[in-house]
Amino acid sequence: MFVPIVPAVDRPSLAGHRTVRAACPHDCPDTCAIRVTVEDGRAVKVQGDPDHPPTHGALCQKVSRYPERTYHAERLLHPLRRVGPKGSGRFERVSWDEALDDIAARLSAIAARNPEAILPYSYAGTMGLVQGESIAARFFHALGASRLDRTICASAGSEALTLSYGGKVGMHVEHFAESRLILLWGTNSIASNLHFWTLVQQAKRAGAKLVCIDPRRTDTADKCHQHIALLPGTDGALALGLIHELVCHDWLDHDYIERHTADWPALRARALQWPPHRVAEVCGIDAETVRQLARDYATTRPAAIRLNYGMQRVRGGGNAVRLIAALPCLTGAWRHRAGGLLLSASGWFPVDRAALQRPDLLAGRQPRTLNMSTIGDDLLRDAAPAFGPKVEALIVYNSNPVAVAPESAKVVQGFRREDLFTVVLEHFQTDTADHADYVLPATTQLEHLDVHTSYGHTYALLNEPAVAPLGEAKPNTQIFRELAARMGLDHPCLQDSDEAVAAQAFARDVDLGALRERGWVKLPLPEAPFANGGFLTPSGRCELDAGASPDYLPNYESAASDPQLAARYPLAMISPPARNFLNSTFVNVQSLRDIEGEPLLEIHPEDAAARRIADGQPVRVFNDRGVHRCTARVSTRARPGVVNGLGIWWRKFGVDGTNVNQLTHQRLTDIGRAPCFYDVLVEVAPDAPAGGV
Ligand SMILES: Nc1nc2c(c(=O)[nH]1)N[C@H]1C(S)=C(S)[C@@H](COP(=O)(O)OP(=O)(O)OC[C@H]3O[C@@H](n4cnc5c(=O)[nH]c(N)nc54)[C@H](O)[C@@H]3O)O[C@H]1N2
Ligand SMILES: Nc1nc2c(c(=O)[nH]1)N[C@H]1C(S)=C(S)[C@@H](COP(=O)(O)OP(=O)(O)OC[C@H]3O[C@@H](n4cnc5c(=O)[nH]c(N)nc54)[C@H](O)[C@@H]3O)O[C@H]1N2
Ligand SMILES: [Mo]
């Protein structure tokens, strides 16, 4: 059990000076262990924990600015009530009692008619198990509110991996340092997984070859030995081509395939239809590149694949993950601890979700589930038998959907509905908070307790509160506890303290004593998890072809699927994260925004010349869903035929109050019902004469 919280002190206390153990809350695979220096009740510095192996004493540039973000002059410190029209961002200060009484009354009235008209909307603003889906989930379950399918980031890859391996599991990240070949597949590690990059450099120094597979020439691609700039959404075809070569050259580990996989003949037959020249045509690369990659992969031991979520944000993203996940089973790469694949490690953690979220509070009710990735359409839907009631109330926490959800024009239209009652728990006046009826100030990671897992390493972490809540801010948990009490939801678990919730988070294996003492604890797992098979599927084998049989699926928006659309909008657009933002978090931290500059669109010199676009020129990026204005960066970071709009800017910082999601759509991936942010066609045109503005 947890002892009551007294912020941990791990150094002899100078006058008013102490160090608190914390964890980075952000949606990033690194989940760093942090030490916070507190002087006279104020957090003055955050540093990476030198003892935590994945963090090894270093924080990224963004998170090293966490105090700047926390003490930001625009931090929300009091509850606010809307006074202007929806979306105007005009609010007045109110007391907590006024705000919570009114919110409770409004929600109770809706719940009395139909609780499913109330929808929670949350994602991973904090990845904490306590400030994420614990008391909040209990509150919505007790109400019988609509449920939310949390698909906006990773569900295509996660569900695909679960079909193949039985869970979101893979290599220990540390062992990449010993790999001899590393494929960085759909990931810009230097930007999005910096601590992994340190391990890659160790491997490189020891002689490993690094291959980056990414349509964009990222910083990461620049530092690898080889960069394969395939067209977005063609990874499944590349994987099939590699399997083709493994078969044709008999670079297969027959013993591993025989003992630890299922349905190999079906996958083998499909792959034989993908000779390198066909793959090359689909992917927009050379056939020789496919042959060489297959040879390198098959003949270098140990060979490891760092797959990341960048490549699954397309129609065929789930299938592509399954095809890539087959590779280390076919060559037996899993036999070595430095071989195999890592997409996510989160499935290794024994998180007790039922204890945290208490689905039993539904008491037999089965409210509908709405997909967060189609929030634009769903907010605009009327009541219908297949849909259920119109959404009348939306409670947003840990997310900024107006900026991050696809097809923003519809999302904004939905959020502007005068008959929608919206409550937003936030640190800042985001694009979403601008559309709230009430904005409630939430605490940051420095001000609340939490426990964390990671999707990029295998250590559980603790976050102790370092300082008292700023202003009148409250933890998400506290806000939901108080709302529950006001609404007469009286199950005792709705009043569990944060300490109690933290103690309920892990079912086993996590020694809370050690967590408290050191701030982190490594999970007890085998070093080479699938050296002898033992996948988490019911059969214990890697399911190569079960379920929806994996195949290459061209993008929704591509010449292959829709030639007429491709004729009008010939450029594919991807919108990967900017290095100095974390999705839309940190966009309002001036020092970081200064580094990113302004919303940019990278375009290849040939594509720019064909459109008379000069570097630095304002451009219009458009398709049938809208127009987004930004500045052209003419650069070979973009490959011909593909433009890169780095995200995710707040709309209100955009030239015309839009961001890249003005152009994205709400169609969903093959597996996992996820958005297809990188499966988009656009055209680009100058917005003003070159040299103008
Ligand atoms: N600095 C920073 N770090 C972050 C984030 C951030 O916003 N900023 N976001 C965090 C979050 S929420 C997540 S989910 C992770 C994401 O982590 P990753 O999945 O590693 O995401 P990215 O770094 O965006 O890598 C995506 C890369 O995939 C490339 N890509 C796009 N389409 C394709 C494709 O079809 N095929 C292939 N092979 N590559 C493609 C992009 O050009 C980009 O370089 O990062 C986390 N870390
Ligand atoms: N075009 C395009 N769109 C994308 C992506 C892309 O690559 N391209 N990436 C997608 C991905 S991978 C993801 S994960 C999503 C991310 O989408 P979101 O999960 O919405 O992430 P953020 O934009 O970082 O917004 C998180 C918000 O939570 C708030 N927050 C943080 N901690 C707390 C807390 O303790 N309490 C409360 N109440 N609030 C808190 C932060 O202030 C921030 O405004 O975006 C997706 N959207
Ligand atoms: Mo994400």
PDB file of N, CA, C and O in Angstrom, residues 585-634:
ATOM      1  N   THR A 585       0.864  20.166 -27.446  1.00  0.00           N
ATOM      2  CA  THR A 585       1.363  20.677 -26.171  1.00  0.00           C
ATOM      3  C   THR A 585       2.707  21.386 -26.414  1.00  0.00           C
ATOM      4  O   THR A 585       3.459  20.940 -27.271  1.00  0.00           O
ATOM      5  N   PHE A 586       2.964  22.434 -25.686  1.00  0.00           N
ATOM      6  CA  PHE A 586       4.176  23.263 -25.765  1.00  0.00           C
ATOM      7  C   PHE A 586       4.126  24.293 -26.898  1.00  0.00           C
ATOM      8  O   PHE A 586       5.042  25.097 -27.042  1.00  0.00           O
ATOM      9  N   VAL A 587       3.054  24.276 -27.709  1.00  0.00           N
ATOM     10  CA  VAL A 587       3.002  25.243 -28.824  1.00  0.00           C
ATOM     11  C   VAL A 587       2.951  26.667 -28.268  1.00  0.00           C
ATOM     12  O   VAL A 587       3.403  27.615 -28.909  1.00  0.00           O
ATOM     13  N   ASN A 588       2.421  26.808 -27.045  1.00  0.00           N
ATOM     14  CA  ASN A 588       2.338  28.145 -26.451  1.00  0.00           C
ATOM     15  C   ASN A 588       3.538  28.488 -25.574  1.00  0.00           C
ATOM     16  O   ASN A 588       3.521  29.496 -24.883  1.00  0.00           O
ATOM     17  N   VAL A 589       4.564  27.631 -25.558  1.00  0.00           N
ATOM     18  CA  VAL A 589       5.780  27.991 -24.820  1.00  0.00           C
ATOM     19  C   VAL A 589       6.675  28.756 -25.798  1.00  0.00           C
ATOM     20  O   VAL A 589       7.187  28.200 -26.767  1.00  0.00           O
ATOM     21  N   GLN A 590       6.814  30.039 -25.518  1.00  0.00           N
ATOM     22  CA  GLN A 590       7.442  30.947 -26.488  1.00  0.00           C
ATOM     23  C   GLN A 590       8.817  30.463 -26.948  1.00  0.00           C
ATOM     24  O   GLN A 590       9.120  30.459 -28.144  1.00  0.00           O
ATOM     25  N   SER A 591       9.642  30.013 -25.999  1.00  0.00           N
ATOM     26  CA  SER A 591      11.022  29.657 -26.378  1.00  0.00           C
ATOM     27  C   SER A 591      11.023  28.477 -27.344  1.00  0.00           C
ATOM     28  O   SER A 591      11.895  28.367 -28.201  1.00  0.00           O
ATOM     29  N   LEU A 592      10.028  27.593 -27.219  1.00  0.00           N
ATOM     30  CA  LEU A 592       9.971  26.443 -28.119  1.00  0.00           C
ATOM     31  C   LEU A 592       9.321  26.841 -29.443  1.00  0.00           C
ATOM     32  O   LEU A 592       9.742  26.407 -30.516  1.00  0.00           O
ATOM     33  N   ARG A 593       8.300  27.696 -29.352  1.00  0.00           N
ATOM     34  CA  ARG A 593       7.658  28.147 -30.590  1.00  0.00           C
ATOM     35  C   ARG A 593       8.650  28.950 -31.442  1.00  0.00           C
ATOM     36  O   ARG A 593       8.654  28.851 -32.657  1.00  0.00           O
ATOM     37  N   ASP A 594       9.518  29.694 -30.767  1.00  0.00           N
ATOM     38  CA  ASP A 594      10.531  30.453 -31.509  1.00  0.00           C
ATOM     39  C   ASP A 594      11.426  29.519 -32.327  1.00  0.00           C
ATOM     40  O   ASP A 594      11.829  29.859 -33.439  1.00  0.00           O
ATOM     41  N   ILE A 595      11.729  28.354 -31.789  1.00  0.00           N
ATOM     42  CA  ILE A 595      12.597  27.424 -32.521  1.00  0.00           C
ATOM     43  C   ILE A 595      11.850  26.881 -33.747  1.00  0.00           C
ATOM     44  O   ILE A 595      12.406  26.772 -34.837  1.00  0.00           O
ATOM     45  N   GLU A 596      10.579  26.545 -33.575  1.00  0.00           N
ATOM     46  CA  GLU A 596       9.812  26.000 -34.706  1.00  0.00           C
ATOM     47  C   GLU A 596       9.434  27.096 -35.703  1.00  0.00           C
ATOM     48  O   GLU A 596       9.170  26.802 -36.875  1.00  0.00           O
ATOM     49  N   GLY A 597       9.374  28.323 -35.238  1.00  0.00           N
ATOM     50  CA  GLY A 597       9.130  29.440 -36.156  1.00  0.00           C
ATOM     51  C   GLY A 597       7.667  29.661 -36.462  1.00  0.00           C
ATOM     52  O   GLY A 597       6.973  30.399 -35.791  1.00  0.00           O
ATOM     53  N   GLU A 598       7.182  28.984 -37.498  1.00  0.00           N
ATOM     54  CA  GLU A 598       5.799  29.207 -37.945  1.00  0.00           C
ATOM     55  C   GLU A 598       5.339  27.939 -38.644  1.00  0.00           C
ATOM     56  O   GLU A 598       6.161  27.087 -38.984  1.00  0.00           O
ATOM     57  N   PRO A 599       4.031  27.788 -38.881  1.00  0.00           N
ATOM     58  CA  PRO A 599       3.579  26.597 -39.604  1.00  0.00           C
ATOM     59  C   PRO A 599       4.189  26.566 -41.009  1.00  0.00           C
ATOM     60  O   PRO A 599       4.113  27.546 -41.751  1.00  0.00           O
ATOM     61  N   LEU A 600       4.826  25.432 -41.331  1.00  0.00           N
ATOM     62  CA  LEU A 600       5.573  25.308 -42.591  1.00  0.00           C
ATOM     63  C   LEU A 600       5.050  24.124 -43.388  1.00  0.00           C
ATOM     64  O   LEU A 600       4.570  23.145 -42.821  1.00  0.00           O
ATOM     65  N   LEU A 601       5.234  24.206 -44.684  1.00  0.00           N
ATOM     66  CA  LEU A 601       4.991  23.045 -45.544  1.00  0.00           C
ATOM     67  C   LEU A 601       6.268  22.791 -46.322  1.00  0.00           C
ATOM     68  O   LEU A 601       6.696  23.623 -47.117  1.00  0.00           O
ATOM     69  N   GLU A 602       6.878  21.634 -46.082  1.00  0.00           N
ATOM     70  CA  GLU A 602       8.067  21.275 -46.864  1.00  0.00           C
ATOM     71  C   GLU A 602       7.629  20.737 -48.213  1.00  0.00           C
ATOM     72  O   GLU A 602       6.752  19.876 -48.296  1.00  0.00           O
ATOM     73  N   ILE A 603       8.255  21.237 -49.266  1.00  0.00           N
ATOM     74  CA  ILE A 603       7.908  20.801 -50.618  1.00  0.00           C
ATOM     75  C   ILE A 603       9.202  20.632 -51.408  1.00  0.00           C
ATOM     76  O   ILE A 603      10.135  21.441 -51.290  1.00  0.00           O
ATOM     77  N   HIS A 604       9.270  19.567 -52.205  1.00  0.00           N
ATOM     78  CA  HIS A 604      10.487  19.269 -52.960  1.00  0.00           C
ATOM     79  C   HIS A 604      10.704  20.345 -54.037  1.00  0.00           C
ATOM     80  O   HIS A 604       9.732  20.844 -54.610  1.00  0.00           O
ATOM     81  N   PRO A 605      11.981  20.678 -54.329  1.00  0.00           N
ATOM     82  CA  PRO A 605      12.257  21.730 -55.318  1.00  0.00           C
ATOM     83  C   PRO A 605      11.545  21.517 -56.665  1.00  0.00           C
ATOM     84  O   PRO A 605      11.060  22.488 -57.258  1.00  0.00           O
ATOM     85  N   GLU A 606      11.444  20.266 -57.127  1.00  0.00           N
ATOM     86  CA  GLU A 606      10.758  20.044 -58.422  1.00  0.00           C
ATOM     87  C   GLU A 606       9.278  20.380 -58.328  1.00  0.00           C
ATOM     88  O   GLU A 606       8.711  20.997 -59.232  1.00  0.00           O
ATOM     89  N   ASP A 607       8.649  19.937 -57.260  1.00  0.00           N
ATOM     90  CA  ASP A 607       7.218  20.229 -57.091  1.00  0.00           C
ATOM     91  C   ASP A 607       6.992  21.727 -56.895  1.00  0.00           C
ATOM     92  O   ASP A 607       5.976  22.275 -57.338  1.00  0.00           O
ATOM     93  N   ALA A 608       7.932  22.363 -56.220  1.00  0.00           N
ATOM     94  CA  ALA A 608       7.812  23.806 -55.993  1.00  0.00           C
ATOM     95  C   ALA A 608       7.971  24.553 -57.315  1.00  0.00           C
ATOM     96  O   ALA A 608       7.173  25.447 -57.644  1.00  0.00           O
ATOM     97  N   ALA A 609       8.979  24.167 -58.094  1.00  0.00           N
ATOM     98  CA  ALA A 609       9.236  24.860 -59.358  1.00  0.00           C
ATOM     99  C   ALA A 609       8.024  24.734 -60.277  1.00  0.00           C
ATOM    100  O   ALA A 609       7.610  25.705 -60.931  1.00  0.00           O
ATOM    101  N   ALA A 610       7.427  23.551 -60.310  1.00  0.00           N
ATOM    102  CA  ALA A 610       6.277  23.334 -61.188  1.00  0.00           C
ATOM    103  C   ALA A 610       5.108  24.227 -60.800  1.00  0.00           C
ATOM    104  O   ALA A 610       4.208  24.472 -61.614  1.00  0.00           O
ATOM    105  N   ARG A 611       5.127  24.729 -59.594  1.00  0.00           N
ATOM    106  CA  ARG A 611       4.022  25.571 -59.110  1.00  0.00           C
ATOM    107  C   ARG A 611       4.472  27.010 -58.873  1.00  0.00           C
ATOM    108  O   ARG A 611       3.737  27.787 -58.253  1.00  0.00           O
ATOM    109  N   ARG A 612       5.675  27.303 -59.299  1.00  0.00           N
ATOM    110  CA  ARG A 612       6.251  28.644 -59.124  1.00  0.00           C
ATOM    111  C   ARG A 612       6.210  29.077 -57.656  1.00  0.00           C
ATOM    112  O   ARG A 612       5.791  30.182 -57.300  1.00  0.00           O
ATOM    113  N   ILE A 613       6.613  28.153 -56.836  1.00  0.00           N
ATOM    114  CA  ILE A 613       6.653  28.446 -55.398  1.00  0.00           C
ATOM    115  C   ILE A 613       8.106  28.609 -54.974  1.00  0.00           C
ATOM    116  O   ILE A 613       8.945  27.754 -55.294  1.00  0.00           O
ATOM    117  N   ALA A 614       8.388  29.694 -54.284  1.00  0.00           N
ATOM    118  CA  ALA A 614       9.753  29.934 -53.805  1.00  0.00           C
ATOM    119  C   ALA A 614       9.830  29.659 -52.313  1.00  0.00           C
ATOM    120  O   ALA A 614       8.816  29.713 -51.602  1.00  0.00           O
ATOM    121  N   ASP A 615      11.026  29.377 -51.864  1.00  0.00           N
ATOM    122  CA  ASP A 615      11.231  29.125 -50.438  1.00  0.00           C
ATOM    123  C   ASP A 615      10.803  30.347 -49.630  1.00  0.00           C
ATOM    124  O   ASP A 615      11.113  31.486 -49.995  1.00  0.00           O
ATOM    125  N   GLY A 616      10.065  30.133 -48.563  1.00  0.00           N
ATOM    126  CA  GLY A 616       9.653  31.239 -47.703  1.00  0.00           C
ATOM    127  C   GLY A 616       8.386  31.928 -48.163  1.00  0.00           C
ATOM    128  O   GLY A 616       7.907  32.874 -47.517  1.00  0.00           O
ATOM    129  N   GLN A 617       7.825  31.441 -49.252  1.00  0.00           N
ATOM    130  CA  GLN A 617       6.645  32.102 -49.796  1.00  0.00           C
ATOM    131  C   GLN A 617       5.358  31.601 -49.118  1.00  0.00           C
ATOM    132  O   GLN A 617       5.238  30.405 -48.843  1.00  0.00           O
ATOM    133  N   PRO A 618       4.401  32.478 -48.883  1.00  0.00           N
ATOM    134  CA  PRO A 618       3.113  31.999 -48.364  1.00  0.00           C
ATOM    135  C   PRO A 618       2.422  31.130 -49.413  1.00  0.00           C
ATOM    136  O   PRO A 618       2.438  31.464 -50.598  1.00  0.00           O
ATOM    137  N   VAL A 619       1.857  30.019 -48.950  1.00  0.00           N
ATOM    138  CA  VAL A 619       1.154  29.122 -49.881  1.00  0.00           C
ATOM    139  C   VAL A 619      -0.218  28.760 -49.332  1.00  0.00           C
ATOM    140  O   VAL A 619      -0.475  28.874 -48.130  1.00  0.00           O
ATOM    141  N   ARG A 620      -1.067  28.339 -50.260  1.00  0.00           N
ATOM    142  CA  ARG A 620      -2.356  27.754 -49.905  1.00  0.00           C
ATOM    143  C   ARG A 620      -2.239  26.259 -50.135  1.00  0.00           C
ATOM    144  O   ARG A 620      -1.859  25.826 -51.233  1.00  0.00           O
ATOM    145  N   VAL A 621      -2.543  25.485 -49.138  1.00  0.00           N
ATOM    146  CA  VAL A 621      -2.562  24.027 -49.271  1.00  0.00           C
ATOM    147  C   VAL A 621      -4.035  23.666 -49.208  1.00  0.00           C
ATOM    148  O   VAL A 621      -4.731  24.098 -48.279  1.00  0.00           O
ATOM    149  N   PHE A 622      -4.532  22.922 -50.181  1.00  0.00           N
ATOM    150  CA  PHE A 622      -5.981  22.745 -50.198  1.00  0.00           C
ATOM    151  C   PHE A 622      -6.404  21.407 -50.785  1.00  0.00           C
ATOM    152  O   PHE A 622      -5.656  20.746 -51.502  1.00  0.00           O
ATOM    153  N   ASN A 623      -7.613  21.019 -50.427  1.00  0.00           N
ATOM    154  CA  ASN A 623      -8.318  19.889 -51.051  1.00  0.00           C
ATOM    155  C   ASN A 623      -9.806  20.153 -50.849  1.00  0.00           C
ATOM    156  O   ASN A 623     -10.184  21.283 -50.468  1.00  0.00           O
ATOM    157  N   ASP A 624     -10.648  19.144 -51.093  1.00  0.00           N
ATOM    158  CA  ASP A 624     -12.094  19.394 -51.005  1.00  0.00           C
ATOM    159  C   ASP A 624     -12.547  19.744 -49.590  1.00  0.00           C
ATOM    160  O   ASP A 624     -13.639  20.253 -49.395  1.00  0.00           O
ATOM    161  N   ARG A 625     -11.712  19.451 -48.589  1.00  0.00           N
ATOM    162  CA  ARG A 625     -12.142  19.710 -47.207  1.00  0.00           C
ATOM    163  C   ARG A 625     -11.776  21.104 -46.722  1.00  0.00           C
ATOM    164  O   ARG A 625     -12.275  21.524 -45.685  1.00  0.00           O
ATOM    165  N   GLY A 626     -10.902  21.784 -47.448  1.00  0.00           N
ATOM    166  CA  GLY A 626     -10.584  23.134 -46.983  1.00  0.00           C
ATOM    167  C   GLY A 626      -9.242  23.631 -47.469  1.00  0.00           C
ATOM    168  O   GLY A 626      -8.568  23.001 -48.296  1.00  0.00           O
ATOM    169  N   VAL A 627      -8.880  24.781 -46.909  1.00  0.00           N
ATOM    170  CA  VAL A 627      -7.637  25.457 -47.271  1.00  0.00           C
ATOM    171  C   VAL A 627      -6.871  25.726 -45.984  1.00  0.00           C
ATOM    172  O   VAL A 627      -7.455  26.140 -44.988  1.00  0.00           O
ATOM    173  N   HIS A 628      -5.575  25.498 -46.035  1.00  0.00           N
ATOM    174  CA  HIS A 628      -4.708  25.843 -44.904  1.00  0.00           C
ATOM    175  C   HIS A 628      -3.585  26.709 -45.459  1.00  0.00           C
ATOM    176  O   HIS A 628      -2.905  26.320 -46.404  1.00  0.00           O
ATOM    177  N   ARG A 629      -3.435  27.890 -44.905  1.00  0.00           N
ATOM    178  CA  ARG A 629      -2.376  28.794 -45.374  1.00  0.00           C
ATOM    179  C   ARG A 629      -1.167  28.674 -44.465  1.00  0.00           C
ATOM    180  O   ARG A 629      -1.306  28.654 -43.232  1.00  0.00           O
ATOM    181  N   CYS A 630       0.009  28.601 -45.070  1.00  0.00           N
ATOM    182  CA  CYS A 630       1.240  28.544 -44.279  1.00  0.00           C
ATOM    183  C   CYS A 630       2.399  28.968 -45.174  1.00  0.00           C
ATOM    184  O   CYS A 630       2.178  29.526 -46.247  1.00  0.00           O
ATOM    185  N   THR A 631       3.622  28.710 -44.741  1.00  0.00           N
ATOM    186  CA  THR A 631       4.806  29.156 -45.480  1.00  0.00           C
ATOM    187  C   THR A 631       5.505  27.962 -46.115  1.00  0.00           C
ATOM    188  O   THR A 631       5.674  26.930 -45.458  1.00  0.00           O
ATOM    189  N   ALA A 632       5.906  28.116 -47.381  1.00  0.00           N
ATOM    190  CA  ALA A 632       6.591  27.013 -48.068  1.00  0.00           C
ATOM    191  C   ALA A 632       8.047  26.951 -47.645  1.00  0.00           C
ATOM    192  O   ALA A 632       8.729  27.969 -47.553  1.00  0.00           O
ATOM    193  N   ARG A 633       8.510  25.740 -47.394  1.00  0.00           N
ATOM    194  CA  ARG A 633       9.932  25.502 -47.175  1.00  0.00           C
ATOM    195  C   ARG A 633      10.359  24.574 -48.308  1.00  0.00           C
ATOM    196  O   ARG A 633      10.006  23.390 -48.301  1.00  0.00           O
ATOM    197  N   VAL A 634      11.014  25.148 -49.319  1.00  0.00           N
ATOM    198  CA  VAL A 634      11.422  24.343 -50.469  1.00  0.00           C
ATOM    199  C   VAL A 634      12.670  23.574 -50.068  1.00  0.00           C
ATOM    200  O   VAL A 634      13.698  24.169 -49.740  1.00  0.00           O
TER     201      VAL A 634
END
